[in-house]
Amino acid sequence: MADAPALVASVVIPTRNRPELLAEAISDLSAQDLGRDRYEIIVVDDGSDRVATVPGGIRLIRTAHRGVSAARNIGAREAAAELVCFVDDDVSVPPQWLRELVLGAERFPEALCFGGPIRVRMEARTGGWLCRYCAGATRGESELELDAPEGVIGSHVNGGNMGIRKRALAEAGAFDESVPAYGEETEWEDRLRAAGGQIVYLPEAWLWHRRTAEHLRFRSRLTRSFRGGLGNGYYARSIGDEATVGARDVLLSAAHVARRRCKGGLLHASYQAGFVTGRIRFAARTRRTRI
């Protein structure tokens, strides 16, 4: 009997309390045109209240709630392949995605990290809580897709569409589980680059980040805005960026809410509050380390 082909990739999906989205992501990932016997799928359930279930042939690891960095570290340690590919549970993955990551890794054998575009797919309306301007900005979100050709880049790739060689964790260390979300992969990529590791952008290895009705509810967006500011504020302080939130920013946000009767200004204010909190959190961690 012929030997089974060696695995060329391990796909790791951190998840928490989103079983419906997870099931659809797994369905997409199981249909990759690379050949199902050439890759494995590992789901790391980060302490869900609604425990994830997965089909046969999918590895499921359940852990206490420790955050996305811990889930990625666990998945990478358990991965059987040298190339470990990370996605989030709220993505839609075209059939060529994994093949493009694998081929990219073959074209750049010296690189240790790879990433592709994340395109936003709106699946619901934002509702009446946004003005026309803010709703248009939401529909046009493109900050996750770099405008860059294939090759080594000096910027960062997004952790929701990223592949790494396992030896990159030996070069740069594991993902820092104390760094807040939305800053954790950026901090790790800085360490990798400082250690001499190359990061390569693969424009054909793209996937969709879904904006479902739940994503677009005001409370969900408010929480996401705060967490985005938290991670970015923490990261900014960690690299010595002295950018701060000024009184003018706060006043502009309040004026937008009052003038347009739009909660988009509250999202901006939530981000600003998170940014300040992130900077304070990093400073507090630094003081504890020095004591």
mmCIF file of C-alpha atoms in Angstrom:
data_model
loop_
_atom_site.group_PDB
_atom_site.id
_atom_site.type_symbol
_atom_site.label_atom_id
_atom_site.label_comp_id
_atom_site.label_asym_id
_atom_site.label_seq_id
_atom_site.Cartn_x
_atom_site.Cartn_y
_atom_site.Cartn_z
ATOM 1 C CA MET A 1 0.000 0.000 0.000
ATOM 2 C CA ALA A 2 1.352 3.429 -0.941
ATOM 3 C CA ASP A 3 2.324 5.767 1.887
ATOM 4 C CA ALA A 4 -0.025 8.662 2.597
ATOM 5 C CA PRO A 5 1.284 11.986 1.247
ATOM 6 C CA ALA A 6 3.058 14.189 3.768
ATOM 7 C CA LEU A 7 1.041 17.104 5.119
ATOM 8 C CA VAL A 8 2.119 20.391 3.555
ATOM 9 C CA ALA A 9 0.052 22.664 5.803
ATOM 10 C CA SER A 10 -1.810 22.804 9.102
ATOM 11 C CA VAL A 11 -4.712 25.275 9.261
ATOM 12 C CA VAL A 12 -5.415 26.595 12.780
ATOM 13 C CA ILE A 13 -8.745 28.263 13.636
ATOM 14 C CA PRO A 14 -9.058 29.951 17.051
ATOM 15 C CA THR A 15 -12.723 30.236 17.987
ATOM 16 C CA ARG A 16 -14.931 31.378 20.846
ATOM 17 C CA ASN A 17 -18.728 31.284 21.070
ATOM 18 C CA ARG A 18 -19.422 31.435 17.325
ATOM 19 C CA PRO A 19 -20.345 27.855 16.355
ATOM 20 C CA GLU A 20 -22.435 28.824 13.334
ATOM 21 C CA LEU A 21 -19.680 30.927 11.772
ATOM 22 C CA LEU A 22 -17.101 28.279 12.645
ATOM 23 C CA ALA A 23 -19.116 25.572 10.865
ATOM 24 C CA GLU A 24 -19.208 27.626 7.663
ATOM 25 C CA ALA A 25 -15.485 28.393 7.845
ATOM 26 C CA ILE A 26 -14.711 24.690 8.299
ATOM 27 C CA SER A 27 -16.912 23.865 5.307
ATOM 28 C CA ASP A 28 -14.912 26.273 3.118
ATOM 29 C CA LEU A 29 -11.591 25.020 4.431
ATOM 30 C CA SER A 30 -12.553 21.381 3.851
ATOM 31 C CA ALA A 31 -13.143 22.169 0.163
ATOM 32 C CA GLN A 32 -9.724 23.636 -0.656
ATOM 33 C CA ASP A 33 -8.416 22.563 -4.064
ATOM 34 C CA LEU A 34 -5.035 21.628 -2.631
ATOM 35 C CA GLY A 35 -6.252 18.110 -1.887
ATOM 36 C CA ARG A 36 -7.790 17.218 1.475
ATOM 37 C CA ASP A 37 -5.145 14.585 2.257
ATOM 38 C CA ARG A 38 -2.359 17.189 2.081
ATOM 39 C CA TYR A 39 -3.453 19.423 4.967
ATOM 40 C CA GLU A 40 -5.063 19.214 8.385
ATOM 41 C CA ILE A 41 -7.531 21.524 10.135
ATOM 42 C CA ILE A 42 -7.134 22.241 13.846
ATOM 43 C CA VAL A 43 -9.843 24.106 15.789
ATOM 44 C CA VAL A 44 -8.757 25.622 19.109
ATOM 45 C CA ASP A 45 -11.818 26.418 21.219
ATOM 46 C CA ASP A 46 -10.807 29.296 23.503
ATOM 47 C CA GLY A 47 -13.067 28.521 26.449
ATOM 48 C CA SER A 48 -16.407 28.875 24.674
ATOM 49 C CA ASP A 49 -19.618 28.963 26.694
ATOM 50 C CA ARG A 50 -21.214 27.285 23.692
ATOM 51 C CA VAL A 51 -18.715 24.503 23.105
ATOM 52 C CA ALA A 52 -17.726 24.048 19.482
ATOM 53 C CA THR A 53 -18.413 20.801 17.642
ATOM 54 C CA VAL A 54 -16.587 19.786 14.485
ATOM 55 C CA PRO A 55 -17.074 17.153 11.768
ATOM 56 C CA GLY A 56 -15.006 13.987 11.592
ATOM 57 C CA GLY A 57 -11.468 14.481 10.346
ATOM 58 C CA ILE A 58 -11.098 17.863 12.101
ATOM 59 C CA ARG A 59 -8.939 18.126 15.220
ATOM 60 C CA LEU A 60 -10.582 19.952 18.133
ATOM 61 C CA ILE A 61 -8.578 21.256 21.112
ATOM 62 C CA ARG A 62 -10.531 22.764 24.019
ATOM 63 C CA THR A 63 -8.778 25.178 26.364
ATOM 64 C CA ALA A 64 -9.591 27.646 29.112
ATOM 65 C CA HIS A 65 -10.291 31.184 27.884
ATOM 66 C CA ARG A 66 -6.851 32.768 27.380
ATOM 67 C CA GLY A 67 -7.248 34.766 24.172
ATOM 68 C CA VAL A 68 -6.393 34.432 20.510
ATOM 69 C CA SER A 69 -2.603 34.476 20.987
ATOM 70 C CA ALA A 70 -2.760 31.520 23.362
ATOM 71 C CA ALA A 71 -5.015 29.678 20.905
ATOM 72 C CA ARG A 72 -2.552 30.295 18.080
ATOM 73 C CA ASN A 73 0.369 29.143 20.215
ATOM 74 C CA ILE A 74 -1.454 25.935 21.130
ATOM 75 C CA GLY A 75 -2.480 25.255 17.551
ATOM 76 C CA ALA A 76 1.044 25.827 16.257
ATOM 77 C CA ARG A 77 2.519 23.470 18.850
ATOM 78 C CA GLU A 78 0.040 20.759 17.889
ATOM 79 C CA ALA A 79 0.450 21.242 14.126
ATOM 80 C CA ALA A 80 1.905 18.319 12.210
ATOM 81 C CA ALA A 81 3.047 20.357 9.190
ATOM 82 C CA GLU A 82 5.928 22.823 9.049
ATOM 83 C CA LEU A 83 3.697 25.491 7.463
ATOM 84 C CA VAL A 84 1.039 26.644 9.935
ATOM 85 C CA CYS A 85 -1.753 28.835 8.526
ATOM 86 C CA PHE A 86 -3.998 30.937 10.775
ATOM 87 C CA VAL A 87 -7.523 32.114 9.985
ATOM 88 C CA ASP A 88 -10.317 33.523 12.146
ATOM 89 C CA ASP A 89 -13.672 31.808 12.574
ATOM 90 C CA ASP A 90 -15.597 34.594 10.786
ATOM 91 C CA VAL A 91 -14.017 34.223 7.363
ATOM 92 C CA SER A 92 -15.154 32.851 4.036
ATOM 93 C CA VAL A 93 -12.315 31.102 2.228
ATOM 94 C CA PRO A 94 -12.169 30.643 -1.569
ATOM 95 C CA PRO A 95 -10.974 27.205 -2.742
ATOM 96 C CA GLN A 96 -7.566 28.391 -3.975
ATOM 97 C CA TRP A 97 -6.565 30.170 -0.739
ATOM 98 C CA LEU A 98 -4.475 27.439 0.881
ATOM 99 C CA ARG A 99 -2.859 26.417 -2.391
ATOM 100 C CA GLU A 100 -1.687 29.997 -2.925
ATOM 101 C CA LEU A 101 -0.153 30.119 0.568
ATOM 102 C CA VAL A 102 1.638 26.805 0.031
ATOM 103 C CA LEU A 103 2.943 27.834 -3.396
ATOM 104 C CA GLY A 104 4.051 31.184 -1.982
ATOM 105 C CA ALA A 105 6.012 29.420 0.745
ATOM 106 C CA GLU A 106 7.690 27.319 -1.940
ATOM 107 C CA ARG A 107 8.596 30.390 -3.995
ATOM 108 C CA PHE A 108 10.144 32.118 -0.970
ATOM 109 C CA PRO A 109 11.978 29.326 0.873
ATOM 110 C CA GLU A 110 13.920 31.748 3.100
ATOM 111 C CA ALA A 111 10.843 33.589 4.353
ATOM 112 C CA LEU A 112 9.278 32.655 7.684
ATOM 113 C CA CYS A 113 5.920 34.467 7.539
ATOM 114 C CA PHE A 114 3.347 34.942 4.773
ATOM 115 C CA GLY A 115 0.072 36.818 4.508
ATOM 116 C CA GLY A 116 -2.583 37.734 1.998
ATOM 117 C CA PRO A 117 -5.390 40.265 1.601
ATOM 118 C CA ILE A 118 -8.507 40.239 3.743
ATOM 119 C CA ARG A 119 -11.466 41.585 1.828
ATOM 120 C CA VAL A 120 -14.534 42.824 3.650
ATOM 121 C CA ARG A 121 -17.852 41.235 2.657
ATOM 122 C CA MET A 122 -20.972 43.019 3.902
ATOM 123 C CA GLU A 123 -23.778 40.520 4.568
ATOM 124 C CA ALA A 124 -26.265 42.843 6.260
ATOM 125 C CA ARG A 125 -27.234 46.498 6.504
ATOM 126 C CA THR A 126 -25.786 48.646 9.245
ATOM 127 C CA GLY A 127 -29.229 49.837 10.288
ATOM 128 C CA GLY A 128 -30.385 53.365 11.019
ATOM 129 C CA TRP A 129 -27.833 54.129 13.699
ATOM 130 C CA LEU A 130 -25.220 55.339 11.180
ATOM 131 C CA CYS A 131 -25.426 58.431 8.998
ATOM 132 C CA ARG A 132 -24.929 58.089 5.264
ATOM 133 C CA TYR A 133 -21.262 59.059 5.517
ATOM 134 C CA CYS A 134 -20.416 56.524 8.251
ATOM 135 C CA ALA A 135 -22.456 53.766 6.605
ATOM 136 C CA GLY A 136 -20.549 54.373 3.380
ATOM 137 C CA ALA A 137 -17.233 54.189 5.201
ATOM 138 C CA THR A 138 -18.324 50.887 6.727
ATOM 139 C CA ARG A 139 -19.258 49.445 3.344
ATOM 140 C CA GLY A 140 -15.937 50.552 1.926
ATOM 141 C CA GLU A 141 -13.667 49.150 4.638
ATOM 142 C CA SER A 142 -10.426 48.070 2.982
ATOM 143 C CA GLU A 143 -7.821 48.571 5.683
ATOM 144 C CA LEU A 144 -7.137 44.854 5.807
ATOM 145 C CA GLU A 145 -6.034 44.617 2.179
ATOM 146 C CA LEU A 146 -2.554 45.894 1.336
ATOM 147 C CA ASP A 147 -1.941 47.591 -1.994
ATOM 148 C CA ALA A 148 1.358 45.814 -2.617
ATOM 149 C CA PRO A 149 2.851 43.365 -5.131
ATOM 150 C CA GLU A 150 3.994 39.903 -4.159
ATOM 151 C CA GLY A 151 7.254 39.753 -2.263
ATOM 152 C CA VAL A 152 9.076 40.699 0.906
ATOM 153 C CA ILE A 153 7.452 43.685 2.626
ATOM 154 C CA GLY A 154 8.430 46.085 5.357
ATOM 155 C CA SER A 155 4.910 46.358 6.797
ATOM 156 C CA HIS A 156 2.731 43.794 8.547
ATOM 157 C CA VAL A 157 0.290 41.106 7.454
ATOM 158 C CA ASN A 158 -2.945 40.383 9.281
ATOM 159 C CA GLY A 159 -3.125 37.482 11.730
ATOM 160 C CA GLY A 160 -6.497 36.445 10.313
ATOM 161 C CA ASN A 161 -4.801 35.421 7.060
ATOM 162 C CA MET A 162 -1.265 34.426 7.926
ATOM 163 C CA GLY A 163 1.049 31.470 7.455
ATOM 164 C CA ILE A 164 4.257 30.864 9.382
ATOM 165 C CA ARG A 165 6.923 28.214 9.349
ATOM 166 C CA LYS A 166 7.098 26.511 12.732
ATOM 167 C CA ARG A 167 10.744 27.467 13.063
ATOM 168 C CA ALA A 168 9.647 31.132 13.080
ATOM 169 C CA LEU A 169 8.453 30.548 16.653
ATOM 170 C CA ALA A 170 11.953 29.415 17.559
ATOM 171 C CA GLU A 171 13.405 32.568 15.969
ATOM 172 C CA ALA A 172 10.968 35.135 17.366
ATOM 173 C CA GLY A 173 9.353 33.288 20.263
ATOM 174 C CA ALA A 174 5.664 32.530 20.736
ATOM 175 C CA PHE A 175 2.855 35.067 20.378
ATOM 176 C CA ASP A 176 2.822 37.229 23.514
ATOM 177 C CA GLU A 177 -0.380 36.285 25.323
ATOM 178 C CA SER A 178 -0.355 39.498 27.363
ATOM 179 C CA VAL A 179 -0.687 41.770 24.316
ATOM 180 C CA PRO A 180 -4.325 42.744 23.627
ATOM 181 C CA ALA A 181 -6.074 41.612 20.466
ATOM 182 C CA TYR A 182 -5.565 43.780 17.360
ATOM 183 C CA GLY A 183 -1.935 44.334 18.317
ATOM 184 C CA GLU A 184 -0.704 40.824 19.025
ATOM 185 C CA GLU A 185 0.349 39.718 15.557
ATOM 186 C CA THR A 186 1.941 43.113 14.824
ATOM 187 C CA GLU A 187 4.087 42.834 17.949
ATOM 188 C CA TRP A 188 5.104 39.283 16.998
ATOM 189 C CA GLU A 189 5.968 40.271 13.429
ATOM 190 C CA ASP A 190 8.186 43.077 14.760
ATOM 191 C CA ARG A 191 10.081 40.507 16.842
ATOM 192 C CA LEU A 192 10.381 38.183 13.860
ATOM 193 C CA ARG A 193 11.747 40.932 11.638
ATOM 194 C CA ALA A 194 14.184 42.027 14.384
ATOM 195 C CA ALA A 195 15.465 38.444 14.480
ATOM 196 C CA GLY A 196 16.134 38.566 10.723
ATOM 197 C CA GLY A 197 12.971 36.828 9.547
ATOM 198 C CA GLN A 198 11.368 37.822 6.259
ATOM 199 C CA ILE A 199 7.639 38.518 5.864
ATOM 200 C CA VAL A 200 6.158 37.979 2.403
ATOM 201 C CA TYR A 201 2.895 39.349 1.022
ATOM 202 C CA LEU A 202 0.938 37.051 -1.320
ATOM 203 C CA PRO A 203 -1.837 39.029 -3.052
ATOM 204 C CA GLU A 204 -3.461 35.902 -4.532
ATOM 205 C CA ALA A 205 -3.891 34.261 -1.098
ATOM 206 C CA TRP A 206 -6.960 36.334 -0.231
ATOM 207 C CA LEU A 207 -10.079 35.569 1.764
ATOM 208 C CA TRP A 208 -13.256 37.316 2.933
ATOM 209 C CA HIS A 209 -13.831 38.777 6.393
ATOM 210 C CA ARG A 210 -17.575 38.494 6.855
ATOM 211 C CA ARG A 211 -19.640 41.377 8.245
ATOM 212 C CA THR A 212 -22.772 39.568 9.410
ATOM 213 C CA ALA A 213 -25.847 41.100 11.014
ATOM 214 C CA GLU A 214 -24.329 40.379 14.429
ATOM 215 C CA HIS A 215 -21.068 42.127 13.454
ATOM 216 C CA LEU A 216 -23.020 45.205 12.387
ATOM 217 C CA ARG A 217 -25.140 45.655 15.493
ATOM 218 C CA PHE A 218 -24.219 48.791 17.406
ATOM 219 C CA ARG A 219 -23.130 47.041 20.606
ATOM 220 C CA SER A 220 -20.922 44.624 18.669
ATOM 221 C CA ARG A 221 -19.313 47.467 16.719
ATOM 222 C CA LEU A 222 -18.817 49.488 19.911
ATOM 223 C CA THR A 223 -16.994 46.584 21.577
ATOM 224 C CA ARG A 224 -14.895 45.961 18.489
ATOM 225 C CA SER A 225 -13.947 49.647 18.266
ATOM 226 C CA PHE A 226 -12.787 49.676 21.878
ATOM 227 C CA ARG A 227 -10.768 46.495 21.452
ATOM 228 C CA GLY A 228 -9.185 47.858 18.278
ATOM 229 C CA GLY A 229 -8.130 51.001 20.103
ATOM 230 C CA LEU A 230 -6.881 48.950 23.055
ATOM 231 C CA GLY A 231 -4.588 46.816 20.910
ATOM 232 C CA ASN A 232 -3.323 49.727 18.848
ATOM 233 C CA GLY A 233 -2.719 51.919 21.904
ATOM 234 C CA TYR A 234 -0.773 49.145 23.622
ATOM 235 C CA TYR A 235 1.304 48.540 20.510
ATOM 236 C CA ALA A 236 1.935 52.254 19.902
ATOM 237 C CA ARG A 237 3.255 52.695 23.431
ATOM 238 C CA SER A 238 5.404 49.558 23.119
ATOM 239 C CA ILE A 239 7.289 50.991 20.129
ATOM 240 C CA GLY A 240 7.665 54.448 21.652
ATOM 241 C CA ASP A 241 5.013 56.163 19.541
ATOM 242 C CA GLU A 242 3.839 59.122 21.622
ATOM 243 C CA ALA A 243 0.569 59.634 19.728
ATOM 244 C CA THR A 244 -2.251 60.483 22.125
ATOM 245 C CA VAL A 245 -5.939 61.299 22.011
ATOM 246 C CA GLY A 246 -6.587 65.025 22.309
ATOM 247 C CA ALA A 247 -9.570 66.989 23.546
ATOM 248 C CA ARG A 248 -10.240 68.023 19.940
ATOM 249 C CA ASP A 249 -10.774 64.361 18.936
ATOM 250 C CA VAL A 250 -13.294 63.873 21.721
ATOM 251 C CA LEU A 251 -15.157 67.072 20.848
ATOM 252 C CA LEU A 252 -15.326 66.143 17.164
ATOM 253 C CA SER A 253 -16.788 62.755 18.026
ATOM 254 C CA ALA A 254 -19.423 64.341 20.270
ATOM 255 C CA ALA A 255 -20.251 66.977 17.658
ATOM 256 C CA HIS A 256 -20.760 64.297 14.998
ATOM 257 C CA VAL A 257 -23.260 62.485 17.221
ATOM 258 C CA ALA A 258 -25.171 65.695 17.986
ATOM 259 C CA ARG A 259 -25.127 67.163 14.475
ATOM 260 C CA ARG A 260 -25.989 64.037 12.480
ATOM 261 C CA ARG A 261 -27.815 61.998 15.151
ATOM 262 C CA CYS A 262 -25.371 59.255 14.252
ATOM 263 C CA LYS A 263 -23.721 56.792 16.607
ATOM 264 C CA GLY A 264 -20.654 56.620 14.372
ATOM 265 C CA GLY A 265 -19.083 59.282 16.565
ATOM 266 C CA LEU A 266 -19.537 56.975 19.557
ATOM 267 C CA LEU A 267 -17.594 54.272 17.728
ATOM 268 C CA HIS A 268 -14.753 56.716 17.231
ATOM 269 C CA ALA A 269 -14.932 57.755 20.882
ATOM 270 C CA SER A 270 -14.876 54.089 21.916
ATOM 271 C CA TYR A 271 -11.744 53.546 19.847
ATOM 272 C CA GLN A 272 -10.114 56.581 21.463
ATOM 273 C CA ALA A 273 -10.982 55.304 24.944
ATOM 274 C CA GLY A 274 -9.505 51.931 24.065
ATOM 275 C CA PHE A 275 -6.369 53.584 22.692
ATOM 276 C CA VAL A 276 -5.778 55.471 25.939
ATOM 277 C CA THR A 277 -6.474 52.328 27.989
ATOM 278 C CA GLY A 278 -4.014 50.342 25.905
ATOM 279 C CA ARG A 279 -1.256 52.865 26.474
ATOM 280 C CA ILE A 280 -1.954 52.841 30.219
ATOM 281 C CA ARG A 281 -1.949 49.045 30.279
ATOM 282 C CA PHE A 282 1.452 48.874 28.598
ATOM 283 C CA ALA A 283 2.889 51.455 30.987
ATOM 284 C CA ALA A 284 1.553 49.507 33.983
ATOM 285 C CA ARG A 285 3.053 46.271 32.674
ATOM 286 C CA THR A 286 6.407 47.980 32.185
ATOM 287 C CA ARG A 287 6.375 49.289 35.756
ATOM 288 C CA ARG A 288 5.595 45.828 37.154
ATOM 289 C CA THR A 289 8.457 44.349 35.127
ATOM 290 C CA ARG A 290 10.930 46.872 36.582
ATOM 291 C CA ILE A 291 9.927 46.213 40.191
#
